[in-house]
PDB file of C-alpha atoms in Angstrom:
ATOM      1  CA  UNK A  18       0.000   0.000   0.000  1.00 54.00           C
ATOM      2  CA  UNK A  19       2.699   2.370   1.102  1.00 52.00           C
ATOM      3  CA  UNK A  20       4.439   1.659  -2.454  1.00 53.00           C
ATOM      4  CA  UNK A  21       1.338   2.532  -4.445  1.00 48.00           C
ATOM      5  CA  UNK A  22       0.611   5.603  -2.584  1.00 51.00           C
ATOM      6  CA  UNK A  23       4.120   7.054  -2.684  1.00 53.00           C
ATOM      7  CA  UNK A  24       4.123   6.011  -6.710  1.00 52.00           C
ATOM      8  CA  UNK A  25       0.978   8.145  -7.092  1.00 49.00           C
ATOM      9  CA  UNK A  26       2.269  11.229  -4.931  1.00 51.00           C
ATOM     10  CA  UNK A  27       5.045  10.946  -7.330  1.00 51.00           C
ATOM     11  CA  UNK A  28       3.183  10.693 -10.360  1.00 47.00           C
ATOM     12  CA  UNK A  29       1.554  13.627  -8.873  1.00 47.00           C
ATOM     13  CA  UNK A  30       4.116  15.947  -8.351  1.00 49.00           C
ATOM     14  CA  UNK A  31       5.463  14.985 -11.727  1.00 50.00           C
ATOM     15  CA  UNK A  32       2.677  16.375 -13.418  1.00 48.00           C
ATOM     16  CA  UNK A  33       2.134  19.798 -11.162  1.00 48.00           C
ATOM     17  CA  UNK A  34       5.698  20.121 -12.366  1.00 47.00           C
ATOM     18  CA  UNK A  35       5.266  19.901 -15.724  1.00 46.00           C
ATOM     19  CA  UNK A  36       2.063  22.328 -15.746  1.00 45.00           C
ATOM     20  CA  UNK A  37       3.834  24.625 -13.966  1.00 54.00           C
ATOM     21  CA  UNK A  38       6.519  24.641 -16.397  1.00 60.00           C
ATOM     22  CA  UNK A  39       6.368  27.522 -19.027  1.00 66.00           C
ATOM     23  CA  UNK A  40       6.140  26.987 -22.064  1.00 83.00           C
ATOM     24  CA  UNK A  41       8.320  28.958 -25.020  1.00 86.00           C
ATOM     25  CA  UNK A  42       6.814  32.082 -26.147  1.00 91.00           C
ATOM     26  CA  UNK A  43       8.029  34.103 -28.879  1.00 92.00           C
ATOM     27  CA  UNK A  44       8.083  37.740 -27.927  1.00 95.00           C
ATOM     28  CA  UNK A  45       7.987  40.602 -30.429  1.00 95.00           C
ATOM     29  CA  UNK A  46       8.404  44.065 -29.866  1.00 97.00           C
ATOM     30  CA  UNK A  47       9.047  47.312 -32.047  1.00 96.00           C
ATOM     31  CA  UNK A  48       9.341  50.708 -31.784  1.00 97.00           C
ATOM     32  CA  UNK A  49      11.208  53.958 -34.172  1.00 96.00           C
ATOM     33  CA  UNK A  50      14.325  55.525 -33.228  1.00 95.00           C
ATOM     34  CA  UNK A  51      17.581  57.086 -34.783  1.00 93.00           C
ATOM     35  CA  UNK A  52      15.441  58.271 -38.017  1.00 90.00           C
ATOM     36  CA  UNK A  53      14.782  54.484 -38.492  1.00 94.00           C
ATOM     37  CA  UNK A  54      12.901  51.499 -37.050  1.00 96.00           C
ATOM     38  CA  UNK A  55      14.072  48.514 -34.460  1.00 97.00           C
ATOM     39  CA  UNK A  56      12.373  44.862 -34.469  1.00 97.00           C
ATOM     40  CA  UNK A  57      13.301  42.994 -31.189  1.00 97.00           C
ATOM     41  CA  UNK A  58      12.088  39.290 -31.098  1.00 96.00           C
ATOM     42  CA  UNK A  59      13.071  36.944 -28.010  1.00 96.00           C
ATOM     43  CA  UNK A  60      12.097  33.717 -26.329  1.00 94.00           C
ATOM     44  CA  UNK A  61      10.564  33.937 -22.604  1.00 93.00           C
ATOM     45  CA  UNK A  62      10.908  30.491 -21.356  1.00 89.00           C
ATOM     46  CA  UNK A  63       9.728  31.352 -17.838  1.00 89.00           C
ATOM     47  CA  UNK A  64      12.992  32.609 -16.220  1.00 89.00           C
ATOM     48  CA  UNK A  65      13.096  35.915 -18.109  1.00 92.00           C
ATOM     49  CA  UNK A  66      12.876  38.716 -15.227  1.00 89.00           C
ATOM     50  CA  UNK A  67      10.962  41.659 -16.481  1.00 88.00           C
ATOM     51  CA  UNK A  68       7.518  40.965 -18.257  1.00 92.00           C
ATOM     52  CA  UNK A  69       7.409  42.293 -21.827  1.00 93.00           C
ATOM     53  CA  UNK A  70       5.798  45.475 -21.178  1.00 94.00           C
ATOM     54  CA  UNK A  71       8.488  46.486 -18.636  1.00 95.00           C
ATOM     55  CA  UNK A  72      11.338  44.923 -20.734  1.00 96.00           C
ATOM     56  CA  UNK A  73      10.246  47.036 -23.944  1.00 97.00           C
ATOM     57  CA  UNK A  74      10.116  50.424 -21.436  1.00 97.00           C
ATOM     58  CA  UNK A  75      13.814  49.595 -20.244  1.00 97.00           C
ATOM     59  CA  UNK A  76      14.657  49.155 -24.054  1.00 98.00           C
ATOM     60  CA  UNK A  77      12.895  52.410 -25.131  1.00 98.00           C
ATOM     61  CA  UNK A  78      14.964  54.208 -22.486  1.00 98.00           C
ATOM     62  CA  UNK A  79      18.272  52.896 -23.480  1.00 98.00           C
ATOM     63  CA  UNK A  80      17.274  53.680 -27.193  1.00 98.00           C
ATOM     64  CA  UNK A  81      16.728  57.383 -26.176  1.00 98.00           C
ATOM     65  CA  UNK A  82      19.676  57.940 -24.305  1.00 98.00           C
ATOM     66  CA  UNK A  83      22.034  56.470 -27.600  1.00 97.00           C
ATOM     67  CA  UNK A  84      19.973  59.063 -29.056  1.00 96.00           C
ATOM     68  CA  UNK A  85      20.368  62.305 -27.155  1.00 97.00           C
ATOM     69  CA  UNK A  86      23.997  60.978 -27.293  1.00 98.00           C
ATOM     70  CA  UNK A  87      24.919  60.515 -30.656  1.00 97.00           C
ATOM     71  CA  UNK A  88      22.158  61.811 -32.980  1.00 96.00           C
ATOM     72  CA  UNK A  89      22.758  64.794 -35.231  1.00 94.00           C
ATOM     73  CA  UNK A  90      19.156  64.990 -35.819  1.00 93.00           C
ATOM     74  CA  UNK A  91      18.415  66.193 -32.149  1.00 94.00           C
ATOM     75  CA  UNK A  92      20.221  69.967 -31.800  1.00 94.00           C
ATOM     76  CA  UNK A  93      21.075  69.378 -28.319  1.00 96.00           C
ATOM     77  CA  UNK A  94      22.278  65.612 -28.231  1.00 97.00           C
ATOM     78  CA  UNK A  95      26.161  65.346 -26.890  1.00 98.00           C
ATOM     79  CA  UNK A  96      27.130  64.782 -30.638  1.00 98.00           C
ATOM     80  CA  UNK A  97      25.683  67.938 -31.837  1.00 97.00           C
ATOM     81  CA  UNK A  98      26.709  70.439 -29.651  1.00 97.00           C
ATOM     82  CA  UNK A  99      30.589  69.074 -30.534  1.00 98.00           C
ATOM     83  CA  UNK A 100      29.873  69.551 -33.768  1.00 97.00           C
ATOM     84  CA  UNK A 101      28.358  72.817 -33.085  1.00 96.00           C
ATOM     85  CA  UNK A 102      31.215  74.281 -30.785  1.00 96.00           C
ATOM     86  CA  UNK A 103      33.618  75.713 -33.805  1.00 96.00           C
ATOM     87  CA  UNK A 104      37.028  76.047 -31.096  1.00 97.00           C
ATOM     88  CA  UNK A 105      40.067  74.532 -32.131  1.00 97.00           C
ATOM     89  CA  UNK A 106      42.314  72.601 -30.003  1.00 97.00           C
ATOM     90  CA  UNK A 107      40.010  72.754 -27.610  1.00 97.00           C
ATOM     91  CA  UNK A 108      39.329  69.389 -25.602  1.00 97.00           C
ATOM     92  CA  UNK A 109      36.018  68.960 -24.147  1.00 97.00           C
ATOM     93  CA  UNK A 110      34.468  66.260 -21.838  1.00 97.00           C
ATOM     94  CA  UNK A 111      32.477  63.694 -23.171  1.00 98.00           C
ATOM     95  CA  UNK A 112      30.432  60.679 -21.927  1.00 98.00           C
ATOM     96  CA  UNK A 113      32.244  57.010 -22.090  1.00 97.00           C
ATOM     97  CA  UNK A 114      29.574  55.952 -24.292  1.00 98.00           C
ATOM     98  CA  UNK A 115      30.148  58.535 -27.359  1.00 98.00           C
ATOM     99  CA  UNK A 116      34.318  58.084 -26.390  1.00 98.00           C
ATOM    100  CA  UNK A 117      33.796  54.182 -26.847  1.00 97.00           C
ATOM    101  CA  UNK A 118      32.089  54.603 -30.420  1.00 98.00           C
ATOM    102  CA  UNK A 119      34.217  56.997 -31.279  1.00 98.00           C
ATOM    103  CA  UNK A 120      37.171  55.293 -30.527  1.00 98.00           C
ATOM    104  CA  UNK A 121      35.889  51.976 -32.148  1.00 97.00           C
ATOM    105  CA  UNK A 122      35.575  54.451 -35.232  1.00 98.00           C
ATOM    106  CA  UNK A 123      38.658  55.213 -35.034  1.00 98.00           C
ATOM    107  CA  UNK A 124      40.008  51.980 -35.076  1.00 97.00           C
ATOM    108  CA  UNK A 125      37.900  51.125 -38.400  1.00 97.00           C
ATOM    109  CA  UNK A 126      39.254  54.171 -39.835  1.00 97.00           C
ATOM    110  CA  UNK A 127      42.502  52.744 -39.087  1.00 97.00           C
ATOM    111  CA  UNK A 128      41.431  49.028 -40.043  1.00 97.00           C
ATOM    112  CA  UNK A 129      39.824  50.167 -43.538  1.00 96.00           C
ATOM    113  CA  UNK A 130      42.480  52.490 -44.699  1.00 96.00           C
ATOM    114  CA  UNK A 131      40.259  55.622 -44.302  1.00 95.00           C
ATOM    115  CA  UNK A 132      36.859  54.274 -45.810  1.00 95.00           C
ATOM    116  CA  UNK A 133      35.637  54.466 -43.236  1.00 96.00           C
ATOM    117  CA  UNK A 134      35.446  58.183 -41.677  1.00 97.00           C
ATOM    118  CA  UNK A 135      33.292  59.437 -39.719  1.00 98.00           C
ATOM    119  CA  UNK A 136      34.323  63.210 -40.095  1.00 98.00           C
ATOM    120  CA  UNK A 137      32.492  62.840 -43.781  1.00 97.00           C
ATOM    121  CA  UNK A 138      29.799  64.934 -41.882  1.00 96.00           C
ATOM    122  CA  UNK A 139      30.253  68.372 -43.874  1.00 96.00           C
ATOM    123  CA  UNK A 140      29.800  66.409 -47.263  1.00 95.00           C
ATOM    124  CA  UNK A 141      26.923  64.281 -46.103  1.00 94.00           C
ATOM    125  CA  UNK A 142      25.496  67.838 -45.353  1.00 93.00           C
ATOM    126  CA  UNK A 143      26.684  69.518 -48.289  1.00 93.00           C
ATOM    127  CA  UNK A 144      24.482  66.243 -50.693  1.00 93.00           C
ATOM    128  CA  UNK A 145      21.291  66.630 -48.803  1.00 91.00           C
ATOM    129  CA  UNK A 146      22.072  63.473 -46.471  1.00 90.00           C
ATOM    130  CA  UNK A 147      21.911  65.181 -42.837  1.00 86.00           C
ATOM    131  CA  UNK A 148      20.271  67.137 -40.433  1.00 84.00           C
ATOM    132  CA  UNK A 149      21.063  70.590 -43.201  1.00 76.00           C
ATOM    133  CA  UNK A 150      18.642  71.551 -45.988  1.00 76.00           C
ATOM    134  CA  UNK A 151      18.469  69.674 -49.280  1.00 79.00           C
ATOM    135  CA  UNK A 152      20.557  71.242 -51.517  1.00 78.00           C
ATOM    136  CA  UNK A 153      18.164  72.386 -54.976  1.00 81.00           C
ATOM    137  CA  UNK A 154      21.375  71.981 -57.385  1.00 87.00           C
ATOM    138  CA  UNK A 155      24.287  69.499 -57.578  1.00 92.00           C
ATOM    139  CA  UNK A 156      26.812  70.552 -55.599  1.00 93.00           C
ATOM    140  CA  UNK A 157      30.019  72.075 -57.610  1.00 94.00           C
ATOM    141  CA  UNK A 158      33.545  71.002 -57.361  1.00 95.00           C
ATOM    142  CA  UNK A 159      34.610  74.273 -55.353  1.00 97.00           C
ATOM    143  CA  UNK A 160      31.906  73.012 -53.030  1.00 95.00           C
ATOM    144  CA  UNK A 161      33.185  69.338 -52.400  1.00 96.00           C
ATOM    145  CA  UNK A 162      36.408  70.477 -52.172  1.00 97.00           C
ATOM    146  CA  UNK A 163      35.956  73.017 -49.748  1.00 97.00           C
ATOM    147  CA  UNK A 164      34.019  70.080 -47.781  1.00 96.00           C
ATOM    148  CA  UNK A 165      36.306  67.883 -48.062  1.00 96.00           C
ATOM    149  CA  UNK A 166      39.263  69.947 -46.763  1.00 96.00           C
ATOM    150  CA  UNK A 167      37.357  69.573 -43.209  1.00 97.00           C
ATOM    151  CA  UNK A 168      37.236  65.974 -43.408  1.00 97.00           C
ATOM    152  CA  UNK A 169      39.800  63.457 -41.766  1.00 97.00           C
ATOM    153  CA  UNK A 170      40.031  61.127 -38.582  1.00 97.00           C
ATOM    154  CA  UNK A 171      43.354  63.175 -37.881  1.00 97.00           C
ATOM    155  CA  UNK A 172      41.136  66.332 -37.342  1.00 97.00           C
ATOM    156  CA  UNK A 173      39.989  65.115 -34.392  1.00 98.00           C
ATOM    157  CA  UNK A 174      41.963  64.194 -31.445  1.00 98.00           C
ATOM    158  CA  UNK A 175      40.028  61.854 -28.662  1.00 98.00           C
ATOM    159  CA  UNK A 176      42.001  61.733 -25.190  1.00 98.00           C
ATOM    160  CA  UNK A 177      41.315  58.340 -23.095  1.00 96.00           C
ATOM    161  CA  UNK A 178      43.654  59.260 -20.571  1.00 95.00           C
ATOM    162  CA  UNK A 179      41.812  60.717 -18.292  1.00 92.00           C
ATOM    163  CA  UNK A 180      39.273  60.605 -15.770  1.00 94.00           C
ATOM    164  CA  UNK A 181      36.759  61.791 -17.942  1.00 97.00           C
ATOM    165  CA  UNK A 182      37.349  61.058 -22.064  1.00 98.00           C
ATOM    166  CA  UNK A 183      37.907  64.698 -24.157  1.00 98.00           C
ATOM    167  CA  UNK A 184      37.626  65.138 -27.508  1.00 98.00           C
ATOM    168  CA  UNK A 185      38.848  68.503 -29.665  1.00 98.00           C
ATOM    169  CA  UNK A 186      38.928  69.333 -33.352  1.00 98.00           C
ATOM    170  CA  UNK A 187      41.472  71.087 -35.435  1.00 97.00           C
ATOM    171  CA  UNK A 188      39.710  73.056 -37.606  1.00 97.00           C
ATOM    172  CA  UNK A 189      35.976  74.776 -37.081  1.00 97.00           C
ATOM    173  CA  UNK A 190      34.039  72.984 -39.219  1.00 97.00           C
ATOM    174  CA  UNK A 191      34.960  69.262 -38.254  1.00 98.00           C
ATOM    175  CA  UNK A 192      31.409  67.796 -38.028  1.00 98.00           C
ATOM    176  CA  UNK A 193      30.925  64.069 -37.007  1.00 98.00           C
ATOM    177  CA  UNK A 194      28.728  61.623 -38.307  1.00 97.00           C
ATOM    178  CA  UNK A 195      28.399  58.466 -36.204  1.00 97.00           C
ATOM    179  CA  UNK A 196      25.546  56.987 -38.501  1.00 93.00           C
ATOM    180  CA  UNK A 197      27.433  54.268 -39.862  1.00 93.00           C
ATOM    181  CA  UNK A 198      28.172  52.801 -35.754  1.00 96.00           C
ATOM    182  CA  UNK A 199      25.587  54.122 -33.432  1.00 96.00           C
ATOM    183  CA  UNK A 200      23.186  52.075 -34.636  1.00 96.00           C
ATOM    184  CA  UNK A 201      25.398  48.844 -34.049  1.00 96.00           C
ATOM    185  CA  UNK A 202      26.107  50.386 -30.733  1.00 97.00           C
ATOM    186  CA  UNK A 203      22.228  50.922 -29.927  1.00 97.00           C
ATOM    187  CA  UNK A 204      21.930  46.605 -30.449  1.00 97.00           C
ATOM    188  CA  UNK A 205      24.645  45.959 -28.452  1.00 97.00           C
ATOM    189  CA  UNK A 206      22.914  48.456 -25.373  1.00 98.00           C
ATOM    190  CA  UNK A 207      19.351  46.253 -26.198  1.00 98.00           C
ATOM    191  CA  UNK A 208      21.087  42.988 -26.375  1.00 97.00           C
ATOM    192  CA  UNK A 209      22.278  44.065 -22.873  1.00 97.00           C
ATOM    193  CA  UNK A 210      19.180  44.983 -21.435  1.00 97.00           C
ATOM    194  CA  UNK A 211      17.527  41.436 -22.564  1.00 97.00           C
ATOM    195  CA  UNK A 212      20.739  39.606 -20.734  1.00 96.00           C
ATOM    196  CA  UNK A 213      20.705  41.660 -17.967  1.00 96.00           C
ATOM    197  CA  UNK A 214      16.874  40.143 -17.853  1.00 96.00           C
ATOM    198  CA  UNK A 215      17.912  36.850 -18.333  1.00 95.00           C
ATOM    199  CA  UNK A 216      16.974  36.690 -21.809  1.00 96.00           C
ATOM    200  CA  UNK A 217      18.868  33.801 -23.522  1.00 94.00           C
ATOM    201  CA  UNK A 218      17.471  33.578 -27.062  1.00 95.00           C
ATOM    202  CA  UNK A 219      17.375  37.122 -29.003  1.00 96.00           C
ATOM    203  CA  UNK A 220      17.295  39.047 -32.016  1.00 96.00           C
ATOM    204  CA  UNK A 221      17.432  42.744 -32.234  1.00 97.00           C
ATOM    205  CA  UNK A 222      17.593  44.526 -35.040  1.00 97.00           C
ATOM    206  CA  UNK A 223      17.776  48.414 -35.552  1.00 97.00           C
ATOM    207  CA  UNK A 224      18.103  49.862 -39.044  1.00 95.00           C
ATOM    208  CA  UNK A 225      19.413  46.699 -40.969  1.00 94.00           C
ATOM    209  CA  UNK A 226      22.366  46.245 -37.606  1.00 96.00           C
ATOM    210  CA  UNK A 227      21.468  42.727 -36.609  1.00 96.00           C
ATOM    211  CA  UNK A 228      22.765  40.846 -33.604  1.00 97.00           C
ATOM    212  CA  UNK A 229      21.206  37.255 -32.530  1.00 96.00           C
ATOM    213  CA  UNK A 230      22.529  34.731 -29.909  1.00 95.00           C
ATOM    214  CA  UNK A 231      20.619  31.904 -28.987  1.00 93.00           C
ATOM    215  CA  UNK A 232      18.346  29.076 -31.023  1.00 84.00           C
ATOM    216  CA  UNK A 233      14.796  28.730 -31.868  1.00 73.00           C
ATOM    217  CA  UNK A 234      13.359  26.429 -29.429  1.00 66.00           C
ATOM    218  CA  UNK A 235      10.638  24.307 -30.624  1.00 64.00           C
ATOM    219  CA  UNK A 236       7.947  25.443 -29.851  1.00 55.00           C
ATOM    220  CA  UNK A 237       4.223  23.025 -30.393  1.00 56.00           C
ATOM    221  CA  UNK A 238       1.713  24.319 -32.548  1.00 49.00           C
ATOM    222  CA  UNK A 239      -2.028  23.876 -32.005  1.00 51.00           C
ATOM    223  CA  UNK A 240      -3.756  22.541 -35.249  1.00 50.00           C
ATOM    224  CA  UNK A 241      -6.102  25.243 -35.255  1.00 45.00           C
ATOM    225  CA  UNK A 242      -3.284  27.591 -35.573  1.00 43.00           C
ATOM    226  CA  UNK A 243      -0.909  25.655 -38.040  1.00 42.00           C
ATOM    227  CA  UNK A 244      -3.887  25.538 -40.183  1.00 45.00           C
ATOM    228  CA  UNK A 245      -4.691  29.070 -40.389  1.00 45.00           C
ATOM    229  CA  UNK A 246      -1.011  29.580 -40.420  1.00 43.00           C
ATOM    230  CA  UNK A 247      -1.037  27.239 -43.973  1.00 42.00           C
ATOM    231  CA  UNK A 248      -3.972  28.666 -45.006  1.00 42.00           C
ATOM    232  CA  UNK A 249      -2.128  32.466 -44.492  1.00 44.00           C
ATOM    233  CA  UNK A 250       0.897  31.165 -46.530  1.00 41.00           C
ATOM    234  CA  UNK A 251      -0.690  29.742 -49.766  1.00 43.00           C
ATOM    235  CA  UNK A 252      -2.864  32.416 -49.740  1.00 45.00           C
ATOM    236  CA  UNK A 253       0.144  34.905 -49.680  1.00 44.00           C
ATOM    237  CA  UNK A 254       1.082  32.544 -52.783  1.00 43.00           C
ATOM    238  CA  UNK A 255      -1.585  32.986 -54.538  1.00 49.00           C
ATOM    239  CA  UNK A 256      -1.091  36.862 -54.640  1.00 47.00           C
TER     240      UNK A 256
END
């Protein structure tokens, strides 16, 4: 008797286990920011600490903050008012985020042999590309290069040595254009906030910058649902 009623409390506890267990659910969020868009999908298994709502407020906040950082859209952000100050030689404090892509930029600059350069700013400008008014003609040769005697990695001197990172120009018009890294550097910040909440499986993807770690788990399908998911599909055929 004793070994019939201690198999049934275990058969028991077997199964409140495995009903309490979650099961896989694909979580999507989305959002705008940086002039473009950001898709976020993740798996919450049941050990993910923030709830979706809370987890896509945390992201929002991080997005903004990259933003007022490193945008040259926004008049006030860290980036523009460097680009805005027109004294040479003139190091001034800036936050260890816009040092770190800045000095990553750098570093391509270095790695690529100059394609990549993110002092291009005043020409971006000068084709209608930034923050500046669309130019209504072509712009002339005098123009470009005018422009592009502002350009160059060495017209800009970042200082790591300190306390606080400083960063100066050597001529006026050096104007910096992280738009080809800060994007990358707002996935890595997400990615962080999802690990930080325990979030093992993960895509995140802002402005074609992708980064994924993780697997699709397998996850069942009701036949209901596969159905109208086949149904969806060949109909999308069809068109």
């Amino acid at each position: 008797m004793k070994k019939v009623l201690s198999g049934l409390i275990a058969v028991v506890l077997a199964c409140s286990l495995s009903a309490c267990k979650k099961e896989p659910e694909i979580i999507s969020l989305s959002g705008k920011t940086m002039g473009t868009t950001y898709h976020i999908r993740y798996i919450d298994d049941g050990s993910v600490k923030e709830n979706s709502e809370k987890t896509h407020e945390q992201i929002e906040v991080v997005l903004k903050d990259v933003n007022q950082k490193m945008s040259t859209y926004i008049k006030d952000s860290e980036l523009s008012r460097f680009n805005q100050n027109t004294q040479v030689n003139t190091p001034i404090e800036i936050s260890a985020d816009f040092a770190k892509v800045l000095q990553e930029a750098i570093r391509l600059n270095q790695v690529t042999e100059g394609s990549l350069d993110v002092t291009v700013g005043p020409v971006v400008n000068l084709w209608g590309f930034g923050p500046e008014k669309r130019p209504e003609r072509k712009p002339t040769p005098e123009q470009l290069a005018e422009r592009q005697g502002w350009v160059g990695i060495d017209k800009i001197h970042l200082d790591m040595s300190g306390k606080t990172p400083t960063l100066s120009k050597a001529v006026p018009q050096v104007y910096i254009d992280l738009s080809s890294i800060a994007k990358g550097f707002g996935v890595d910040q997400v990615a962080d906030v999802l690990e930080q909440n325990h979030v093992q499986n993960y895509m995140v993807e802002i402005g074609g910058e992708i980064r994924a770690k993780g697997k699709m788990p397998k996850i069942k399908l009701g036949k209901s649902l596969l159905k109208n998911r086949i149904i969806r599909v060949k109909e999308q055929f069809k068109k």
